C-alpha cells in the first residue's frame, strides 16, 4: 500500500509536536524548500522521525531523517517509499 | 569580529578571587580593593524588560510596586491542594503565543518564553536593534536556578508512562539552565561570550557583575538578568525540599521578612532582563540610560558549623569599595529578605554593621512577588533603577512589627520621596551564595 502518508499528515505532526509558524504552508510554497531554510534544525527532523515511527510505524534512522527528508515533499515521499517497501 | 580589547584590568574577576581567598582563609579584616576606576561609569543599563507577578512591562510593575499591589495568590497553574505550599507569585495574563512564534513555542519551557518576552521588551526599551550591531560584540548572560522544570516534568511523565522512545527531542535542550541564554542568543544573533550563571537566588546580580566584566573586555552589549518559572508539581516539590518555604495560607501574611511572624518565603515566577552596554558606545548611539553598574562583589558562606563569620558583610564592603563609595553614599538598600528568622537576622546585622543602626532606608519589593529565584535579584536591580529615576523609595508591603534586634530602617506604610543617587541591592542563595550590587543613577 502506498500513499498512506500525506502532506496533511506531515503538517499535522509539525503543528502538534514540533512547532509551525502561522501562515507557513509546508505543502504549498515551502514544499520544496529545505527544512533548515524554513527554520528547523536537526532536532526537529529527529523529532519528526520519532513521531512518524509512533504514528505510522515506519522506522527512520537518524541518518535518513537528516539526509533523505530535507524538504517537506522529500519527507512525504520517503515515508511513503518506506511504507510501500514494508508492504511488499 | 571582536573589537580591540581596551586596556582595562579584569577587575571583577580579581575581586572575586581576592574575596574568595579572604573567605577561604577566614580573614576578618574588611576588604579594601581598589578597582582603579574610581567613580567610572563604564557599564550602563540602557533597557529593562519585566515579566513578573507585579505585571508584564515596566509601567505595570512600577505601579504595582508603588501602590503595594501584590501578585501573590493561590497557585492556578495546577491544583496545589495536595501540596504543603499553595501560594505563589504568578505572572498575570502571560500568553506565550503573543511573544513566541508557533514554530519555537513547543521547543521551550515557559521560563524561556517569559525570558524571551522580557528580552524583547528590554531591547525595545533600550532602543536597540541587534541587527545594527556586530554579532560578536553582543552577549547573553542569564541566571537560572531551576532550568525548564515544567517542560522536563512533561517529558519525564512520558518517559515513565509511554517509554523512552516517546520522549521529545527538544527535552535535550529545553530543560537545562543555559536554554534561555541559547535561545535568546539565536533569536537576536548575539554570538559574543555568552553564558549562564547558576548561583541560586544570587545569580541575578552576578549576571550584572559579569556583564560589566564583558563590557570592559570588548563586548558592547550584554543581555543580563534572569528569570525562573518553576511552578509545576515537580518544581514546587523540588523547592519545598529545603524546608524554607512558608506553608501559611494567608497571601498577605505568609512571606513577612524581618517581621516577628516571619515563617519562610513564598516562591514566584518571572524576573527581569537588563541591557548592559559599554557606556562609551551607548553614548555614541545616543541612547538614554537608567544608571550604571558602579560596584559589585560576590562571596560564599563558610560551611555550616564553621566559626568563621558569614560572608554578606564583607561582600557589601567589597561592593562599596569597588564602587569607590563610603556607606554614607548609599541612599537605599534593596534587601534580600529571606523571610526566615535566622537569615533575616544575619542580613539585618550585616546591614547595621555597615551602615549603623537605622542608618539607611531598607526596602523589600519582593514581598509583592515572592522569591523569584534567579529572577528575584534581577527584578530588584530593575526596581532600584526605577526608584532612583523617579526619586521614590517604595514601601515594603506586609511586615508590620520588626522582630526584636533588627535595628534597620525598613520603609513601611507609604513610599518615601527623595533624591536617590546610589542603591545597594543584596541577594543570597541557598548553599551560601551572596552578592551585592551598587547602582548609580544616571
Short mmCIF file of C-alpha atoms in Angstrom, two decimals:
data_model
loop_
_atom_site.label_atom_id
_atom_site.label_comp_id
_atom_site.label_asym_id
_atom_site.label_seq_id
_atom_site.Cartn_x
_atom_site.Cartn_y
_atom_site.Cartn_z
CA UNK A 1 0.00 0.00 0.00
CA UNK A 2 1.44 3.31 -0.96
CA UNK A 3 0.41 6.92 -0.42
CA UNK A 4 -0.61 6.41 3.18
CA UNK A 5 1.36 9.37 4.45
CA UNK A 6 0.10 12.68 3.14
CA UNK A 7 1.30 16.24 3.30
CA UNK A 8 -1.60 16.90 5.66
CA UNK A 9 -0.21 14.25 7.99
CA UNK A 10 3.18 15.96 7.92
CA UNK A 11 1.64 19.35 8.63
CA UNK A 12 -0.36 17.88 11.50
CA UNK A 13 2.80 16.45 13.08
CA UNK A 14 4.65 19.72 12.63
CA UNK A 15 1.80 21.63 14.21
CA UNK A 16 1.26 19.42 17.23
CA UNK A 17 4.70 18.10 18.07
CA UNK A 18 7.37 20.30 16.55
CA UNK A 19 6.03 23.78 16.01
CA UNK A 20 4.76 25.62 12.95
CA UNK A 21 4.55 29.33 12.33
CA UNK A 22 1.23 30.83 11.33
CA UNK A 23 0.94 31.33 7.61
CA UNK A 24 3.66 28.85 6.69
CA UNK A 25 2.17 26.47 4.12
CA UNK A 26 4.51 23.47 4.16
CA UNK A 27 2.57 21.72 1.40
CA UNK A 28 2.46 24.79 -0.81
CA UNK A 29 5.17 27.34 -1.37
CA UNK A 30 7.56 25.65 1.08
CA UNK A 31 7.09 22.06 -0.14
CA UNK A 32 10.45 22.02 -1.91
CA UNK A 33 12.31 24.29 0.46
CA UNK A 34 14.84 22.75 2.81
CA UNK A 35 13.65 22.41 6.38
CA UNK A 36 16.76 24.26 7.52
CA UNK A 37 15.77 27.23 5.37
CA UNK A 38 12.30 27.27 6.90
CA UNK A 39 13.93 27.47 10.33
CA UNK A 40 14.08 23.85 11.50
CA UNK A 41 17.20 22.31 12.97
CA UNK A 42 18.34 18.71 13.15
CA UNK A 43 16.44 18.18 16.40
CA UNK A 44 13.21 18.99 14.59
CA UNK A 45 13.96 16.32 11.98
CA UNK A 46 14.79 13.73 14.66
CA UNK A 47 11.51 14.54 16.40
CA UNK A 48 9.70 14.27 13.06
CA UNK A 49 11.19 10.81 12.56
CA UNK A 50 10.15 9.77 16.08
CA UNK A 51 6.58 10.96 15.53
CA UNK A 52 6.32 9.15 12.18
CA UNK A 53 7.61 5.98 13.82
CA UNK A 54 4.99 6.30 16.56
CA UNK A 55 2.05 7.23 14.37
CA UNK A 56 2.75 5.28 11.19
CA UNK A 57 5.07 2.52 12.37
CA UNK A 58 7.79 3.49 9.93
CA UNK A 59 11.30 3.27 11.30
CA UNK A 60 13.51 6.08 10.05
CA UNK A 61 17.17 6.07 11.01
CA UNK A 62 18.79 9.28 12.25
CA UNK A 63 20.86 9.39 9.07
CA UNK A 64 17.79 9.04 6.87
CA UNK A 65 15.96 11.71 8.86
CA UNK A 66 18.77 14.15 8.15
CA UNK A 67 19.71 13.08 4.61
CA UNK A 68 16.55 11.74 2.97
CA UNK A 69 13.96 14.16 4.31
CA UNK A 70 15.48 17.53 3.60
CA UNK A 71 12.27 19.15 2.34
CA UNK A 72 8.60 18.61 3.22
CA UNK A 73 7.96 16.88 -0.12
CA UNK A 74 11.03 14.65 0.28
CA UNK A 75 9.80 13.69 3.74
CA UNK A 76 6.36 12.65 2.43
CA UNK A 77 7.89 10.72 -0.45
CA UNK A 78 10.46 8.98 1.76
CA UNK A 79 7.85 7.83 4.29
CA UNK A 80 5.61 6.51 1.51
CA UNK A 81 8.55 4.72 -0.05
CA UNK A 82 9.24 3.00 3.25
CA UNK A 83 5.56 2.12 3.64
CA UNK A 84 5.47 0.58 0.19
CA UNK A 85 8.71 -1.37 0.78
CA UNK A 86 7.35 -2.72 4.06
CA UNK A 87 4.07 -3.65 2.39
CA UNK A 88 5.75 -5.83 -0.23
CA UNK B 1 34.90 40.34 14.73
CA UNK B 2 35.96 41.40 18.19
CA UNK B 3 36.70 44.99 18.94
CA UNK B 4 40.27 45.62 20.13
CA UNK B 5 40.47 44.95 23.84
CA UNK B 6 40.67 48.09 25.92
CA UNK B 7 43.43 48.41 28.50
CA UNK B 8 41.14 47.62 31.40
CA UNK B 9 42.13 45.05 34.01
CA UNK B 10 39.66 42.25 34.70
CA UNK B 11 38.67 43.88 37.96
CA UNK B 12 35.56 41.90 38.76
CA UNK B 13 37.40 38.62 38.46
CA UNK B 14 40.17 39.92 40.69
CA UNK B 15 37.66 40.97 43.29
CA UNK B 16 36.02 37.57 43.29
CA UNK B 17 39.38 35.91 43.60
CA UNK B 18 40.52 38.20 46.40
CA UNK B 19 37.23 37.76 48.16
CA UNK B 20 37.41 34.01 47.79
CA UNK B 21 40.90 33.97 49.23
CA UNK B 22 39.84 36.14 52.13
CA UNK B 23 36.88 33.94 52.79
CA UNK B 24 38.73 30.69 52.48
CA UNK B 25 41.48 31.93 54.78
CA UNK B 26 38.98 33.28 57.26
CA UNK B 27 40.49 36.74 57.32
CA UNK B 28 38.31 39.01 59.42
CA UNK B 29 39.60 42.37 58.23
CA UNK B 30 37.38 44.29 55.82
CA UNK B 31 38.38 44.10 52.20
CA UNK B 32 39.91 47.15 50.67
CA UNK B 33 40.02 46.61 46.98
CA UNK B 34 40.57 49.43 44.55
CA UNK B 35 39.14 48.91 41.11
CA UNK B 36 41.28 51.63 39.62
CA UNK B 37 38.22 53.26 38.11
CA UNK B 38 37.11 55.44 40.96
CA UNK B 39 33.71 56.76 40.03
CA UNK B 40 33.88 55.50 36.44
CA UNK B 41 30.50 54.69 34.97
CA UNK B 42 31.76 52.37 32.29
CA UNK B 43 28.84 49.93 32.17
CA UNK B 44 25.34 51.36 31.91
CA UNK B 45 21.85 49.86 31.92
CA UNK B 46 20.03 51.13 28.85
CA UNK B 47 16.94 48.93 28.80
CA UNK B 48 14.75 46.91 31.16
CA UNK B 49 12.13 44.26 30.46
CA UNK B 50 9.90 42.92 33.22
CA UNK B 51 7.74 39.80 33.29
CA UNK B 52 6.78 39.35 36.94
CA UNK B 53 3.88 38.72 39.31
CA UNK B 54 3.63 42.51 39.60
CA UNK B 55 2.83 42.65 35.89
CA UNK B 56 4.19 42.46 32.39
CA UNK B 57 6.07 45.59 31.39
CA UNK B 58 7.91 48.30 33.28
CA UNK B 59 4.91 50.53 33.91
CA UNK B 60 2.67 47.80 35.28
CA UNK B 61 5.47 46.61 37.56
CA UNK B 62 6.37 50.05 38.85
CA UNK B 63 2.73 51.00 39.52
CA UNK B 64 2.23 47.73 41.43
CA UNK B 65 5.36 48.38 43.49
CA UNK B 66 4.33 51.95 44.29
CA UNK B 67 0.81 51.00 45.32
CA UNK B 68 1.74 47.76 47.05
CA UNK B 69 -0.35 45.60 44.71
CA UNK B 70 0.52 42.01 45.44
CA UNK B 71 0.93 39.38 42.76
CA UNK B 72 0.70 36.55 45.26
CA UNK B 73 -2.26 34.19 45.20
CA UNK B 74 -3.29 30.57 45.16
CA UNK B 75 -1.38 28.58 42.55
CA UNK B 76 -3.57 28.33 39.45
CA UNK B 77 -1.17 26.57 37.08
CA UNK B 78 -2.09 23.23 38.62
CA UNK B 79 -4.21 22.04 41.54
CA UNK B 80 -2.00 22.65 44.60
CA UNK B 81 -4.46 21.07 47.08
CA UNK B 82 -2.14 18.21 47.93
CA UNK B 83 0.97 20.34 48.40
CA UNK B 84 2.10 21.97 51.64
CA UNK B 85 2.69 25.25 49.76
CA UNK B 86 -0.35 26.55 47.87
CA UNK B 87 0.53 30.23 47.41
CA UNK B 88 2.93 31.74 44.91
CA UNK B 89 3.61 34.84 42.87
CA UNK B 90 2.35 34.17 39.35
CA UNK B 91 2.69 36.35 36.27
CA UNK B 92 -0.83 37.63 35.49
CA UNK B 93 -2.11 37.07 31.97
CA UNK B 94 1.05 35.74 30.36
CA UNK B 95 0.23 34.19 26.98
CA UNK B 96 3.42 32.79 25.48
CA UNK B 97 1.99 32.73 21.96
CA UNK B 98 1.93 36.54 21.98
CA UNK B 99 5.71 36.62 22.26
CA UNK B 100 6.99 33.39 20.70
CA UNK B 101 6.24 32.04 17.22
CA UNK B 102 4.34 28.82 16.68
CA UNK B 103 7.47 27.16 15.37
CA UNK B 104 9.50 27.88 18.51
CA UNK B 105 6.77 27.55 21.13
CA UNK B 106 6.92 23.75 21.61
CA UNK B 107 10.72 23.79 21.82
CA UNK B 108 10.93 25.79 25.03
CA UNK B 109 9.88 25.83 28.66
CA UNK B 110 7.63 28.63 29.89
CA UNK B 111 10.67 30.08 31.69
CA UNK B 112 12.28 30.62 28.30
CA UNK B 113 9.04 32.01 26.84
CA UNK B 114 8.93 34.58 29.65
CA UNK B 115 12.62 35.37 29.23
CA UNK B 116 12.17 35.98 25.51
CA UNK B 117 9.27 38.34 26.24
CA UNK B 118 11.38 40.21 28.80
CA UNK B 119 14.40 40.37 26.47
CA UNK B 120 12.40 41.72 23.55
CA UNK B 121 10.89 44.37 25.83
CA UNK B 122 14.32 45.29 27.24
CA UNK B 123 15.86 45.68 23.79
CA UNK B 124 12.91 47.81 22.66
CA UNK B 125 13.25 49.90 25.83
CA UNK B 126 16.94 50.41 25.07
CA UNK B 127 16.11 51.39 21.52
CA UNK B 128 18.47 48.72 20.23
CA UNK B 129 18.05 46.77 17.04
CA UNK B 130 20.58 43.92 17.30
CA UNK B 131 20.77 43.77 13.50
CA UNK B 132 22.59 47.09 13.64
CA UNK B 133 25.44 45.68 15.72
CA UNK B 134 28.26 43.26 15.15
CA UNK B 135 27.05 39.84 16.29
CA UNK B 136 30.30 39.13 18.17
CA UNK B 137 30.02 42.39 20.13
CA UNK B 138 26.77 41.25 21.79
CA UNK B 139 26.49 38.61 24.51
CA UNK B 140 23.77 36.95 26.56
CA UNK B 141 24.42 36.11 30.22
CA UNK B 142 21.33 35.00 32.12
CA UNK B 143 20.87 33.45 35.54
CA UNK B 144 18.80 30.36 36.14
CA UNK B 145 18.04 28.45 39.29
CA UNK B 146 15.66 25.75 38.10
CA UNK B 147 16.01 25.46 34.35
CA UNK B 148 12.98 24.25 32.43
CA UNK B 149 11.33 22.09 35.07
CA UNK B 150 7.79 22.18 33.69
CA UNK B 151 8.97 21.08 30.26
CA UNK B 152 11.08 18.43 31.94
CA UNK B 153 8.18 17.18 34.01
CA UNK B 154 6.04 16.63 30.90
CA UNK B 155 8.82 14.67 29.23
CA UNK B 156 9.65 12.68 32.36
CA UNK B 157 5.99 11.71 32.60
CA UNK B 158 6.13 10.50 29.00
CA UNK B 159 9.25 8.53 29.82
CA UNK B 160 7.65 6.72 32.74
CA UNK B 161 4.21 6.24 31.18
CA UNK B 162 4.98 5.69 27.49
CA UNK B 163 8.63 4.72 27.31
CA UNK B 164 11.92 6.28 26.26
CA UNK B 165 11.05 6.40 22.54
CA UNK B 166 8.23 8.83 23.33
CA UNK B 167 10.43 11.48 24.99
CA UNK B 168 10.52 14.50 22.70
CA UNK B 169 13.77 15.53 21.03
CA UNK B 170 13.52 19.04 22.48
CA UNK B 171 13.91 17.70 26.00
CA UNK B 172 17.61 17.60 25.13
CA UNK B 173 17.78 21.39 25.01
CA UNK B 174 14.73 22.84 26.76
CA UNK B 175 15.28 21.83 30.37
CA UNK B 176 18.82 22.87 31.10
CA UNK B 177 19.98 26.09 32.67
CA UNK B 178 21.58 27.56 29.56
CA UNK B 179 18.49 27.03 27.38
CA UNK B 180 17.29 30.60 27.75
CA UNK B 181 20.71 32.08 27.05
CA UNK B 182 20.96 29.89 23.95
CA UNK B 183 17.52 30.71 22.60
CA UNK B 184 17.98 34.45 23.16
CA UNK B 185 21.41 34.27 21.54
CA UNK B 186 19.98 32.53 18.47
CA UNK B 187 16.91 34.80 18.31
CA UNK B 188 18.91 38.01 18.23
CA UNK B 189 22.11 36.79 16.60
CA UNK B 190 24.26 37.53 19.64
CA UNK B 191 27.43 35.50 19.32
CA UNK B 192 29.74 37.16 21.82
CA UNK B 193 30.83 35.50 25.10
CA UNK B 194 27.51 34.03 26.26
CA UNK B 195 26.93 32.10 29.46
CA UNK B 196 24.59 31.14 32.26
CA UNK B 197 25.17 31.72 35.97
CA UNK B 198 23.65 29.25 38.42
CA UNK B 199 24.21 30.78 41.85
CA UNK B 200 20.70 30.03 43.06
CA UNK B 201 18.98 33.24 44.15
CA UNK B 202 22.12 35.39 43.95
CA UNK B 203 22.63 34.73 40.24
CA UNK B 204 20.61 37.69 39.03
CA UNK B 205 23.16 40.12 40.48
CA UNK B 206 26.08 38.01 39.33
CA UNK B 207 24.95 38.38 35.71
CA UNK B 208 25.16 42.16 36.05
CA UNK B 209 28.62 41.98 37.57
CA UNK B 210 29.68 39.65 34.79
CA UNK B 211 28.10 41.91 32.17
CA UNK B 212 30.32 44.72 33.40
CA UNK B 213 33.38 42.47 33.09
CA UNK B 214 32.41 41.74 29.50
CA UNK B 215 31.92 45.41 28.58
CA UNK B 216 35.40 46.03 29.97
CA UNK B 217 36.90 43.47 27.65
CA UNK B 218 35.42 44.44 24.34
CA UNK B 219 31.77 43.37 24.42
CA UNK B 220 29.49 46.24 23.52
CA UNK B 221 26.11 44.98 24.73
CA UNK B 222 25.09 42.27 27.18
CA UNK B 223 21.61 40.86 27.74
CA UNK B 224 21.78 40.24 31.51
CA UNK B 225 19.49 39.41 34.41
CA UNK B 226 17.30 36.37 34.56
CA UNK B 227 14.02 34.70 35.29
CA UNK B 228 12.78 31.47 36.76
CA UNK B 229 9.37 29.84 36.38
CA UNK B 230 9.13 26.59 38.23
CA UNK B 231 5.53 26.48 39.43
CA UNK B 232 4.71 22.93 38.38
CA UNK B 233 4.29 19.94 40.74
CA UNK B 234 7.85 18.75 40.14
CA UNK B 235 9.31 22.24 40.51
CA UNK B 236 7.40 23.05 43.67
CA UNK B 237 8.33 19.72 45.23
CA UNK B 238 11.99 20.38 44.49
CA UNK B 239 11.77 23.85 46.03
CA UNK B 240 9.99 22.57 49.11
CA UNK B 241 12.81 20.17 49.85
CA UNK B 242 14.83 22.94 51.53
CA UNK B 243 12.03 23.36 54.12
CA UNK B 244 12.38 27.14 53.91
CA UNK B 245 9.04 27.82 52.21
CA UNK B 246 6.14 29.22 54.18
CA UNK B 247 3.13 26.92 54.47
CA UNK B 248 0.71 29.58 55.71
CA UNK B 249 -2.37 30.08 53.55
CA UNK B 250 -2.79 33.86 54.00
CA UNK B 251 -1.35 35.62 50.92
CA UNK B 252 -0.71 38.78 52.92
CA UNK B 253 0.98 37.12 55.92
CA UNK B 254 2.81 34.09 54.52
CA UNK B 255 6.00 35.91 53.44
CA UNK B 256 6.91 38.52 56.07
CA UNK B 257 10.64 39.15 56.08
CA UNK B 258 12.05 40.88 59.20
CA UNK B 259 8.65 40.57 60.93
CA UNK B 260 8.10 38.79 64.25
CA UNK B 261 5.80 36.43 62.36
CA UNK B 262 8.33 35.54 59.64
CA UNK B 263 7.62 31.94 58.67
CA UNK B 264 9.58 31.33 55.49
CA UNK B 265 9.19 32.59 51.94
CA UNK B 266 6.81 32.06 49.06
CA UNK B 267 8.02 31.08 45.61
CA UNK B 268 7.28 33.08 42.49
CA UNK B 269 7.90 33.12 38.76
CA UNK B 270 9.30 35.73 36.42
CA UNK B 271 12.04 38.31 36.79
CA UNK B 272 13.71 40.94 34.66
CA UNK B 273 16.15 41.32 31.80
CA UNK B 274 18.52 44.28 31.76
CA UNK B 275 20.51 45.52 28.80
CA UNK B 276 24.03 46.45 29.93
CA UNK B 277 26.13 48.43 27.48
CA UNK B 278 29.61 49.85 27.30
CA UNK B 279 29.00 53.47 28.34
CA UNK B 280 31.05 54.89 25.50
CA UNK B 281 29.36 53.03 22.67
CA UNK B 282 25.96 53.57 24.32
CA UNK B 283 26.66 57.30 24.40
CA UNK B 284 27.77 57.22 20.78
CA UNK B 285 24.49 55.50 19.93
CA UNK B 286 22.73 58.36 21.65
CA UNK B 287 20.65 56.15 23.89
CA UNK B 288 19.44 57.20 27.33
CA UNK B 289 20.23 55.03 30.30
CA UNK B 290 18.91 54.35 33.77
CA UNK B 291 22.21 54.21 35.58
CA UNK B 292 25.48 52.40 35.86
CA UNK B 293 26.76 49.23 37.48
CA UNK B 294 29.01 51.11 39.89
CA UNK B 295 30.08 48.31 42.20
CA UNK B 296 29.78 44.56 42.50
CA UNK B 297 31.11 41.75 44.65
CA UNK B 298 30.19 38.17 45.39
CA UNK B 299 31.12 35.58 48.00
CA UNK B 300 30.30 32.24 49.52
CA UNK B 301 29.49 31.50 53.15
CA UNK B 302 31.80 29.24 55.17
CA UNK B 303 30.41 25.71 55.63
CA UNK B 304 27.81 25.10 58.35
CA UNK B 305 29.45 24.80 61.78
CA UNK B 306 32.46 26.89 60.79
CA UNK B 307 33.49 29.50 63.38
CA UNK B 308 34.16 31.96 60.56
CA UNK B 309 31.61 34.75 60.03
CA UNK B 310 29.11 34.67 57.21
CA UNK B 311 30.16 36.47 54.09
CA UNK B 312 27.44 39.04 53.40
CA UNK B 313 29.04 41.82 55.43
CA UNK B 314 32.30 41.54 53.56
CA UNK B 315 30.53 41.26 50.22
CA UNK B 316 28.80 44.59 50.95
CA UNK B 317 32.15 46.14 51.94
CA UNK B 318 33.77 44.87 48.77
CA UNK B 319 30.95 46.15 46.54
CA UNK B 320 31.17 49.61 48.14
CA UNK B 321 34.92 49.58 47.78
CA UNK B 322 34.59 48.52 44.16
CA UNK B 323 32.30 51.50 43.60
CA UNK B 324 34.72 53.81 45.40
CA UNK B 325 31.95 54.75 47.83
CA UNK B 326 31.51 55.04 51.60
CA UNK B 327 28.41 53.65 53.35
CA UNK B 328 27.05 57.19 53.69
CA UNK B 329 26.86 57.45 49.90
CA UNK B 330 24.21 54.74 49.69
CA UNK B 331 20.66 56.13 49.68
CA UNK B 332 18.65 52.92 49.78
CA UNK B 333 19.19 49.18 50.29
CA UNK B 334 17.08 46.57 48.48
CA UNK B 335 17.37 43.72 50.96
CA UNK B 336 17.50 40.05 50.10
CA UNK B 337 14.89 39.37 52.82
CA UNK B 338 14.59 35.59 53.03
CA UNK B 339 11.70 35.64 55.49
CA UNK B 340 13.46 33.06 57.63
CA UNK B 341 14.28 34.43 61.10
CA UNK B 342 17.92 33.32 61.20
CA UNK B 343 18.55 34.61 57.68
CA UNK B 344 16.74 37.89 58.33
CA UNK B 345 18.77 38.36 61.49
CA UNK B 346 22.05 37.74 59.66
CA UNK B 347 21.12 40.23 56.94
CA UNK B 348 19.87 42.88 59.38
CA UNK B 349 23.11 42.53 61.33
CA UNK B 350 25.25 42.89 58.21
CA UNK B 351 23.33 45.99 57.12
CA UNK B 352 23.60 47.51 60.61
CA UNK B 353 27.32 46.73 60.85
CA UNK B 354 27.99 48.57 57.61
CA UNK B 355 25.53 51.46 57.83
CA UNK B 356 24.94 51.81 61.57
CA UNK B 357 21.63 51.37 63.41
CA UNK B 358 18.78 52.54 61.17
CA UNK B 359 21.48 54.19 59.10
CA UNK B 360 19.95 53.69 55.65
CA UNK B 361 16.41 53.09 54.32
CA UNK B 362 15.80 49.42 53.54
CA UNK B 363 13.04 48.18 51.26
CA UNK B 364 11.75 44.79 50.07
CA UNK B 365 9.54 44.95 46.95
CA UNK B 366 9.75 41.19 46.67
CA UNK B 367 7.05 40.69 49.31
CA UNK B 368 4.70 41.50 46.39
CA UNK B 369 6.06 38.74 44.20
CA UNK B 370 7.51 36.03 46.41
CA UNK B 371 11.08 34.99 45.81
CA UNK B 372 11.66 34.59 42.09
CA UNK B 373 14.94 32.67 42.43
CA UNK B 374 17.25 33.86 39.63
CA UNK B 375 14.60 36.42 38.74
CA UNK B 376 14.40 37.98 42.19
CA UNK B 377 17.63 39.91 42.29
CA UNK B 378 17.29 40.82 38.61
CA UNK B 379 13.90 42.36 39.32
CA UNK B 380 15.24 44.12 42.42
CA UNK B 381 18.00 45.69 40.32
CA UNK B 382 15.39 46.86 37.82
CA UNK B 383 13.20 48.26 40.60
CA UNK B 384 16.19 50.03 42.15
CA UNK B 385 16.92 51.78 38.85
CA UNK B 386 13.27 52.84 38.57
CA UNK B 387 13.26 54.05 42.18
CA UNK B 388 16.30 56.24 41.50
CA UNK B 389 14.84 57.56 38.26
CA UNK B 390 11.58 58.54 39.98
CA UNK B 391 13.12 59.62 43.30
CA UNK B 392 10.92 57.27 45.32
CA UNK B 393 11.73 54.51 47.79
CA UNK B 394 8.86 52.00 47.53
CA UNK B 395 7.32 50.88 50.81
CA UNK B 396 7.58 47.26 51.89
CA UNK B 397 4.16 45.63 51.91
CA UNK B 398 3.48 43.06 54.61
CA UNK B 399 5.82 43.35 57.58
CA UNK B 400 4.28 45.31 60.46
CA UNK B 401 6.25 44.57 63.59
CA UNK B 402 10.00 44.10 63.23
CA UNK B 403 11.44 41.21 65.21
CA UNK B 404 13.47 42.30 68.25
CA UNK B 405 17.10 43.08 67.49
CA UNK B 406 16.57 44.12 63.86
CA UNK B 407 17.83 47.68 64.01
CA UNK B 408 17.08 48.55 60.39
CA UNK B 409 15.01 51.35 58.87
CA UNK B 410 12.55 49.21 56.92
CA UNK B 411 10.41 51.53 54.81
CA UNK B 412 6.78 50.67 55.57
CA UNK B 413 3.43 52.35 55.12
CA UNK B 414 4.00 54.95 52.43
CA UNK B 415 6.75 55.34 49.82
CA UNK B 416 9.41 57.93 50.63
CA UNK B 417 10.13 60.57 48.04
CA UNK B 418 13.71 61.73 47.97
CA UNK B 419 16.56 62.18 45.56
CA UNK B 420 18.42 58.89 45.21
CA UNK B 421 21.86 58.63 43.70
CA UNK B 422 23.09 55.21 44.79
CA UNK B 423 21.21 52.00 45.54
CA UNK B 424 22.63 48.81 47.02
CA UNK B 425 20.96 45.54 46.03
CA UNK B 426 21.61 42.41 48.08
CA UNK B 427 20.97 38.79 47.13
CA UNK B 428 21.64 35.44 48.71
CA UNK B 429 21.08 31.92 47.52
CA UNK B 430 20.63 28.54 49.11
CA UNK B 431 24.02 26.98 49.75
CA UNK B 432 25.73 30.17 50.88
CA UNK B 433 25.80 32.35 47.77
CA UNK B 434 25.89 36.09 48.36
CA UNK B 435 26.16 39.06 46.02
CA UNK B 436 25.96 42.83 46.32
CA UNK B 437 25.47 45.35 43.55
CA UNK B 438 25.81 49.13 43.69
CA UNK B 439 23.82 51.03 41.07
CA UNK B 440 24.35 54.72 40.35
CA UNK B 441 21.62 56.89 38.85
CA UNK B 442 22.35 58.48 35.53
#
